[in-house]
Coordinates of C-alpha atoms in Angstrom, one line a residue:
M16 CA 107.8 119.2 146.8
D17 CA 107.9 122.4 144.1
V18 CA 104.3 123.4 144.7
G19 CA 103.6 123.6 140.6
S20 CA 103.4 119.8 140.6
L21 CA 100.2 120.3 143.1
L22 CA 98.4 123.2 141.4
P23 CA 96.0 122.3 138.9
I24 CA 95.6 124.6 136.0
W25 CA 93.1 126.7 136.7
S26 CA 94.9 128.6 139.8
I27 CA 95.9 131.0 136.8
I28 CA 92.2 132.5 136.5
P29 CA 93.2 135.4 138.0
F30 CA 96.4 135.7 136.3
V31 CA 94.0 135.8 133.0
G32 CA 91.4 138.0 135.2
M33 CA 94.1 140.6 135.9
L34 CA 95.2 140.4 132.2
L35 CA 91.3 140.8 130.8
S36 CA 91.4 143.7 133.7
I37 CA 94.1 145.0 131.9
A38 CA 92.3 144.4 128.1
I39 CA 88.8 145.8 129.2
F40 CA 88.0 148.1 131.6
P41 CA 90.5 151.0 130.1
L42 CA 87.6 150.8 127.1
V43 CA 84.3 149.9 128.9
K44 CA 85.4 152.6 132.2
P45 CA 88.6 154.4 131.2
E46 CA 88.0 156.8 134.1
W47 CA 86.8 154.5 136.6
W48 CA 90.3 152.5 135.9
E49 CA 91.8 155.0 136.3
A50 CA 91.0 155.6 139.4
H51 CA 91.2 152.2 141.0
Q52 CA 93.7 150.3 139.2
L53 CA 95.2 148.9 141.8
H54 CA 92.7 148.2 144.0
V55 CA 91.8 145.4 140.3
A56 CA 95.0 144.5 140.8
L57 CA 95.3 144.0 144.8
A58 CA 91.4 141.7 144.3
W59 CA 92.1 139.6 141.9
G60 CA 96.2 139.2 143.7
F61 CA 93.6 138.1 146.5
L62 CA 91.4 136.2 144.7
F63 CA 94.7 134.0 144.2
L64 CA 96.4 133.8 147.4
I65 CA 93.4 133.4 149.6
P66 CA 92.9 129.8 148.3
F67 CA 96.3 129.0 148.2
T68 CA 96.8 129.7 151.8
F69 CA 93.8 127.3 152.8
A70 CA 95.4 125.1 150.6
Y71 CA 99.2 125.4 151.4
G72 CA 99.3 126.7 154.6
M73 CA 101.1 130.2 155.4
N74 CA 104.6 129.5 155.3
E75 CA 104.1 128.2 151.9
T76 CA 101.8 131.6 150.8
L77 CA 104.7 134.0 152.5
Y78 CA 107.6 132.2 150.5
Q79 CA 105.8 132.3 147.6
L80 CA 105.0 136.3 148.0
A81 CA 108.5 136.7 149.7
E82 CA 110.0 134.9 146.5
S83 CA 107.8 137.0 144.3
I84 CA 108.2 140.9 145.8
I85 CA 111.5 141.0 148.1
V86 CA 113.5 139.2 145.5
D87 CA 111.8 140.1 141.9
Y88 CA 109.5 143.0 142.4
I89 CA 111.0 145.7 144.4
P90 CA 114.6 145.0 142.1
F91 CA 112.1 146.0 139.7
I92 CA 109.9 148.7 140.2
V93 CA 113.4 150.1 141.9
L94 CA 115.5 149.4 138.7
L95 CA 112.1 151.2 136.8
L96 CA 111.1 154.5 139.0
G97 CA 115.4 155.5 138.5
L98 CA 115.5 155.7 135.7
F99 CA 113.1 157.2 134.6
V100 CA 114.2 159.9 136.9
V101 CA 117.2 160.3 136.2
S102 CA 116.3 160.7 132.4
G103 CA 113.5 162.8 132.8
G104 CA 115.5 165.0 134.1
I105 CA 117.9 164.9 130.0
H106 CA 116.3 167.3 128.2
V107 CA 116.8 167.0 124.3
A108 CA 115.9 170.5 123.6
G109 CA 115.8 172.2 120.2
S110 CA 114.4 172.0 117.4
I111 CA 113.9 168.6 115.7
A112 CA 110.9 168.5 113.3
G113 CA 108.9 165.4 112.9
T114 CA 109.6 164.2 108.5
T115 CA 110.1 160.9 108.3
K116 CA 113.9 161.4 108.5
N117 CA 114.2 162.5 111.8
N118 CA 112.0 160.1 113.0
V119 CA 114.1 157.0 111.6
I120 CA 117.4 158.5 113.0
L121 CA 116.1 159.2 116.8
L122 CA 114.3 155.6 116.6
A123 CA 117.9 154.2 115.4
I124 CA 119.5 156.2 118.0
G125 CA 117.1 154.9 120.9
T126 CA 117.9 151.1 119.6
F127 CA 121.4 151.4 119.9
L128 CA 121.2 153.2 123.5
A129 CA 118.5 150.5 125.1
S130 CA 121.8 147.9 125.6
W131 CA 124.1 150.5 126.8
I132 CA 121.5 151.7 129.3
G133 CA 118.1 149.9 129.2
T134 CA 115.3 149.7 127.1
T135 CA 114.0 151.8 129.8
G136 CA 115.8 154.2 130.2
A137 CA 116.7 154.5 126.3
A138 CA 112.5 154.8 126.3
M139 CA 112.0 157.7 128.8
L140 CA 115.3 159.2 127.4
L141 CA 113.9 160.1 123.5
I142 CA 110.1 159.2 124.1
R143 CA 109.5 163.1 125.3
P144 CA 111.5 164.7 121.8
V145 CA 109.9 162.3 119.6
I146 CA 106.0 163.2 121.2
R147 CA 107.1 167.0 120.7
A148 CA 108.8 166.5 117.1
N149 CA 105.7 164.7 116.2
K150 CA 103.3 167.3 117.9
W151 CA 101.9 169.3 114.5
R152 CA 101.0 166.1 113.5
K153 CA 97.5 164.2 113.8
N154 CA 98.5 160.5 112.3
K155 CA 101.3 159.0 114.6
K156 CA 100.5 156.7 117.0
H157 CA 102.5 154.3 114.4
I158 CA 105.9 156.1 115.7
I159 CA 104.8 155.4 119.1
I160 CA 104.2 151.1 118.9
F161 CA 107.4 151.5 116.5
F162 CA 109.1 153.2 119.4
I163 CA 107.9 150.4 121.8
F164 CA 109.0 147.8 118.9
L165 CA 112.7 148.7 118.7
V166 CA 113.6 151.1 121.5
A167 CA 111.5 149.8 124.5
N168 CA 112.2 145.8 123.8
I169 CA 114.7 144.4 120.1
G170 CA 117.1 147.1 121.2
G171 CA 117.7 145.8 124.5
C172 CA 119.1 142.5 123.4
L173 CA 123.3 143.2 122.9
T174 CA 124.3 143.0 127.3
P175 CA 122.9 142.4 130.3
L176 CA 122.2 146.1 131.4
G177 CA 119.7 146.3 128.4
D178 CA 117.0 143.7 129.9
P179 CA 116.9 142.2 133.1
P180 CA 116.7 138.3 131.2
L181 CA 119.7 139.1 129.6
F182 CA 120.7 140.4 133.5
L183 CA 119.8 137.0 135.0
G184 CA 121.8 135.1 132.4
Y185 CA 124.8 136.6 133.9
L186 CA 124.8 135.9 136.9
R187 CA 124.7 132.3 136.1
G188 CA 127.6 132.5 134.1
I189 CA 127.1 133.5 130.8
P190 CA 130.0 136.6 130.2
F191 CA 129.0 140.1 129.9
F192 CA 129.7 140.8 126.4
W193 CA 128.8 137.1 125.4
T194 CA 125.0 138.6 124.6
L195 CA 126.3 141.1 122.2
E196 CA 128.8 139.0 120.4
H197 CA 126.1 136.6 119.2
I198 CA 122.8 138.7 118.9
W199 CA 124.0 141.0 116.8
P200 CA 124.0 139.8 113.3
L201 CA 120.1 139.1 115.0
L202 CA 120.0 142.8 116.2
L203 CA 120.8 144.2 112.6
L204 CA 118.4 142.5 110.7
N205 CA 115.4 143.5 113.0
S206 CA 116.3 147.1 113.4
V207 CA 117.4 147.4 109.6
L208 CA 113.9 145.6 108.6
L209 CA 110.9 147.3 111.2
L210 CA 113.3 150.9 110.5
A211 CA 112.4 150.1 106.5
L212 CA 109.1 149.2 107.2
F213 CA 108.2 151.8 109.3
A214 CA 109.7 154.7 107.1
A215 CA 107.1 153.1 104.2
I216 CA 104.2 153.5 107.1
D217 CA 105.7 157.2 108.0
Y218 CA 105.9 158.4 105.3
H219 CA 102.4 157.4 104.2
F220 CA 101.0 158.6 107.3
F221 CA 103.4 162.7 106.4
K222 CA 102.1 162.5 102.8
K223 CA 98.3 162.6 104.9
E224 CA 98.7 165.7 106.7
D225 CA 95.9 168.2 105.9
A226 CA 98.0 171.7 103.9
E227 CA 97.1 173.3 107.7
A228 CA 99.5 171.5 109.4
R229 CA 102.5 170.6 107.0
A230 CA 102.3 174.4 106.9
E231 CA 102.9 174.8 110.4
L232 CA 106.4 172.2 110.2
E233 CA 107.3 174.5 107.2
L234 CA 108.0 176.8 109.3
Q235 CA 109.1 174.8 111.7
Q236 CA 111.5 174.0 109.0
K237 CA 113.1 177.3 108.3
A238 CA 116.7 178.4 108.9
E239 CA 115.1 181.4 111.0
N240 CA 112.9 178.5 113.6
K241 CA 115.0 176.1 113.9
V242 CA 116.8 175.9 117.7
P243 CA 120.1 173.9 118.1
I244 CA 120.3 170.4 119.2
K245 CA 121.5 170.2 122.4
L246 CA 121.5 168.3 125.9
E247 CA 120.0 170.3 129.1
G248 CA 120.8 168.8 132.2
L249 CA 123.3 167.0 132.1
V250 CA 124.7 166.4 135.8
N251 CA 122.2 162.8 135.3
I252 CA 124.5 161.6 132.9
A253 CA 126.5 161.0 136.8
W254 CA 123.2 159.0 138.5
L255 CA 122.7 157.5 135.3
A256 CA 126.1 156.2 135.7
L257 CA 125.5 155.2 139.2
I258 CA 122.5 153.2 138.2
I259 CA 124.8 151.1 135.7
V260 CA 126.9 150.2 138.2
A261 CA 124.7 149.5 140.8
V262 CA 123.8 146.8 138.6
I263 CA 127.1 145.7 138.3
L264 CA 127.9 145.4 141.4
N265 CA 125.0 143.2 141.7
G266 CA 126.3 140.9 139.6
L267 CA 129.6 140.9 140.9
I268 CA 129.9 141.0 144.7
P269 CA 128.5 137.1 144.3
Q270 CA 132.0 136.5 142.5
M271 CA 133.8 138.1 145.1
P272 CA 135.3 135.6 147.1
Q273 CA 135.7 138.7 150.5
F274 CA 132.2 139.0 150.4
I275 CA 131.2 134.8 150.8
D276 CA 130.5 133.9 153.9
P277 CA 132.4 130.6 153.9
A278 CA 130.0 128.5 156.2
T279 CA 126.6 129.1 154.1
N280 CA 128.8 129.6 150.8
Q281 CA 126.4 132.5 150.2
V282 CA 126.5 136.3 149.9
Y283 CA 126.3 137.9 152.8
G284 CA 123.5 138.4 154.5
F285 CA 120.1 136.9 155.5
T286 CA 117.1 134.6 155.6
M287 CA 114.0 134.2 156.2
S288 CA 112.9 131.1 157.2
F289 CA 108.9 129.6 156.3
G290 CA 108.7 125.9 157.1
E291 CA 110.8 123.9 154.9
H292 CA 112.1 126.8 152.2
S293 CA 113.9 129.8 152.9
V294 CA 115.2 133.0 151.1
H295 CA 118.3 134.7 151.1
I296 CA 119.0 137.8 150.4
G297 CA 122.3 138.9 150.0
F298 CA 124.8 141.8 150.5
Q299 CA 124.7 142.7 146.5
Y300 CA 120.6 143.5 146.9
F301 CA 120.9 146.6 149.5
V302 CA 124.3 147.4 147.1
Q303 CA 122.2 148.3 144.2
I304 CA 119.1 149.2 145.9
I305 CA 120.2 152.0 147.8
L306 CA 122.1 153.1 144.9
I307 CA 119.8 153.4 142.3
L308 CA 117.7 155.1 145.1
I309 CA 120.6 157.7 145.5
A310 CA 120.4 157.9 142.5
A311 CA 117.4 159.0 141.8
F312 CA 117.9 161.3 144.7
C313 CA 120.5 163.8 144.0
S314 CA 118.7 163.9 140.3
L315 CA 116.1 165.9 141.7
K316 CA 118.2 167.9 144.0
T317 CA 120.4 168.1 141.5
T318 CA 118.7 169.1 138.2
K319 CA 117.0 172.0 138.1
K320 CA 113.3 172.9 137.7
P321 CA 112.6 174.4 134.2
V322 CA 114.4 171.2 132.8
R323 CA 111.8 169.0 134.0
E324 CA 109.0 171.2 133.8
A325 CA 110.3 171.1 129.2
N326 CA 110.4 167.1 129.5
E327 CA 106.5 168.1 131.3
F328 CA 107.5 165.7 134.2
E329 CA 105.2 164.0 136.0
W330 CA 104.9 161.0 138.2
G331 CA 101.7 159.3 136.8
P332 CA 103.7 156.4 134.2
I333 CA 105.8 155.0 137.4
A334 CA 102.6 155.5 139.2
E335 CA 101.0 153.2 137.0
V336 CA 103.4 150.5 136.4
A337 CA 104.0 150.2 140.0
K338 CA 99.9 149.1 140.5
L339 CA 100.0 147.2 137.2
F340 CA 103.0 145.2 138.0
I341 CA 102.0 144.1 141.6
G342 CA 98.7 143.2 141.1
I343 CA 101.1 140.7 137.4
F344 CA 103.9 139.5 139.8
I345 CA 101.2 137.7 142.0
T346 CA 98.5 136.5 140.2
M347 CA 101.8 134.9 137.9
I348 CA 103.0 133.2 140.8
P349 CA 101.1 129.6 139.8
A350 CA 101.6 129.5 136.2
L351 CA 105.4 129.8 136.9
A352 CA 105.3 128.2 139.1
L353 CA 103.6 125.2 136.4
L354 CA 105.8 126.0 134.6
R355 CA 108.6 125.9 136.0
V356 CA 108.0 122.5 137.0
N357 CA 106.6 121.1 133.4
G358 CA 108.8 122.9 131.4
G359 CA 111.3 120.2 131.4
S360 CA 108.7 117.6 130.1
L361 CA 107.1 120.3 126.6
G362 CA 109.4 118.4 124.8
I363 CA 111.4 121.4 124.0
D364 CA 115.2 120.5 122.5
S365 CA 115.6 122.6 119.6
P366 CA 116.2 126.0 118.6
L367 CA 113.4 126.3 117.5
K368 CA 111.4 125.7 119.4
F369 CA 113.1 127.3 122.7
F370 CA 113.0 130.7 120.6
W371 CA 109.1 130.2 120.3
C372 CA 108.3 129.1 122.9
T373 CA 110.3 131.3 126.1
G374 CA 108.6 134.2 123.7
A375 CA 106.0 133.8 123.4
L376 CA 105.2 133.3 127.3
S377 CA 107.6 136.7 127.5
G378 CA 104.8 138.4 126.0
F379 CA 102.6 137.8 129.0
L380 CA 104.7 136.0 131.9
D381 CA 107.6 138.0 133.6
N382 CA 110.2 137.7 130.4
S383 CA 112.8 137.4 133.6
P384 CA 111.7 134.6 135.4
T385 CA 110.4 132.5 131.7
Y386 CA 114.3 133.7 130.6
V387 CA 115.1 131.9 133.6
V388 CA 113.1 128.6 133.0
F389 CA 114.0 127.4 129.9
L390 CA 117.3 128.3 131.0
T391 CA 117.7 126.0 133.2
T392 CA 115.8 123.7 131.1
A393 CA 118.7 123.7 128.4
G394 CA 120.9 122.9 130.7
A395 CA 119.7 120.2 131.9
L396 CA 119.2 119.6 128.1
G397 CA 122.4 119.8 127.3
S398 CA 124.7 120.3 124.2
E399 CA 124.8 117.0 122.5
G400 CA 128.2 117.6 120.7
M401 CA 127.7 121.3 120.1
P402 CA 129.5 124.1 120.6
A403 CA 127.9 125.4 124.8
I404 CA 128.9 127.3 126.8
V405 CA 129.1 126.5 130.8
T406 CA 126.6 128.6 133.3
T407 CA 125.3 127.9 136.9
V408 CA 122.5 125.9 135.4
G409 CA 123.8 123.1 133.0
T410 CA 125.9 123.1 130.2
V411 CA 124.2 125.0 128.0
A412 CA 124.2 124.8 123.6
I413 CA 125.0 128.1 122.1
R414 CA 122.4 128.1 119.0
N415 CA 119.8 126.9 122.1
L416 CA 121.2 130.0 124.4
L417 CA 120.9 132.1 121.9
A418 CA 117.4 131.6 121.0
I419 CA 116.4 131.5 124.9
S420 CA 117.9 135.4 125.6
A421 CA 116.2 136.1 121.3
G422 CA 112.9 134.8 122.2
A423 CA 113.4 136.8 125.3
V424 CA 113.8 140.1 125.1
F425 CA 112.6 140.5 121.1
M426 CA 109.4 139.1 122.1
G427 CA 109.0 141.3 125.5
A428 CA 106.8 143.7 122.2
L429 CA 104.4 141.8 121.1
T430 CA 102.0 143.0 124.3
Y431 CA 101.8 145.9 126.0
I432 CA 102.9 144.1 129.8
G433 CA 106.0 141.9 127.7
N434 CA 108.0 144.5 128.8
A435 CA 107.1 147.7 131.6
P436 CA 108.9 150.6 129.4
N437 CA 105.8 149.3 127.0
F438 CA 103.4 150.1 129.4
M439 CA 105.1 152.9 130.6
V440 CA 105.6 154.4 126.8
K441 CA 101.6 153.6 125.8
S442 CA 100.8 155.7 129.2
M443 CA 103.4 158.8 128.4
A444 CA 101.9 159.0 124.3
E445 CA 98.3 159.4 126.1
K446 CA 99.3 161.8 128.5
A447 CA 100.5 163.9 125.0
H448 CA 97.0 163.3 123.5
I449 CA 98.3 160.9 121.2
N450 CA 95.2 157.7 120.6
M451 CA 96.9 154.7 121.4
P452 CA 95.6 151.5 121.0
S453 CA 94.4 149.2 122.9
F454 CA 95.1 145.9 124.4
F455 CA 94.4 143.3 122.0
G456 CA 95.1 146.5 119.5
Y457 CA 97.9 147.0 120.4
M458 CA 97.9 143.1 119.3
A459 CA 97.1 143.7 116.3
W460 CA 99.7 146.0 115.2
S461 CA 102.4 143.8 117.1
F462 CA 101.3 140.6 115.7
G463 CA 100.8 141.5 112.0
I464 CA 104.4 143.3 112.2
L465 CA 106.3 141.2 114.1
I466 CA 105.1 137.2 113.7
P467 CA 106.6 137.3 109.9
L468 CA 109.8 139.1 110.8
F469 CA 110.3 136.4 114.1
I470 CA 109.3 133.3 111.2
I471 CA 112.0 135.2 108.9
D472 CA 114.4 135.1 112.3
T473 CA 113.5 131.1 112.9
L474 CA 114.3 131.0 109.1
I475 CA 117.7 132.3 109.3
F476 CA 119.1 131.4 112.3
F477 CA 117.6 128.5 114.4
L478 CA 116.3 125.7 112.0

């Protein structure tokens, strides 16, 4: 029996506490929070694990931890680490003035790249030049907020490389280019509307800059002060390609007969048993992790020190994500278990419901398992004569799959924890002395801008 059928609703209290800690402590005790993030995350984790162990036994606890930490968290953080290190070795040199036109161009480039090098890769590659270009400005937090909307989330919707939920769909039989074929109209609409709104807001704040700051910009724009734009640390493109290969191999190996054990019909690997439960770790798991770590190591060794210094590269942002998300991954175990058991009985049976339910939960839970839960729900529902695609979890109606995919990727932008790059971008902006909104302050921006946009999406694509 799935433990989710036995868990009480109050078992999600530690997860709620984890979210409130992220929201409140930076406001009331910022220095203490900076020093004790890991302690708080582990405290909430143990507050869930200890009573859970007493209630359901050590085997069930170890099984849930293996699923959450070994299967999900370790590959998640290793991929983020690899992209963070490699992108941190590529420096966009030259003079980029922080004008509205240039900011729109940078956001548009990042939005395009996100589907091909991942939202994390694109965000880490471009956040530094965006911050540097706008260093002269006093009003600039809106630039980072729209950067999170577009580059760290919405831009990653076209391929399984863009965002982890789509990669999990690829592993479950959805063709690699299915998202590119079906979601591009959504991406185009959302990108155009957000970039247009950003241009209006940015121009408003640009005009409010004081005369001294505007004079500094004019000096930057003079020809004699311009330095041609160029990329430094190009060797990291090879290491970025290696990471992409690692991710693709993780999906291809389970489809290759030579790696399948005929006795178990699973990829060669090893199985951990926990009483009546077991967790199988296939060969592809190690291939991906090892190749990504090799890419990160080679990037550190082959990138010239001045390049990383020009990027002001430091380990703080990835360390913060690693600390906080270990608590999130542990405490969200009961939330996901409850959703897994009850997802099919929630009456979710239309594209509109799949879009909003997948998206709303993806903004606060990890969007990858949320995507899988609703993909499985859609597979059980069937296609009822509608155009559909056959997956390993059943036949899924194309419009439902489109809604699930868009909801998981797009609505990760609703909170700082909706997608890991959100927190990394916020951390890097704050290191550059940009006064970013609080957890709830960011939600005021995201709900005020994105919810109307998603209503437009619903009216056009999901009714």
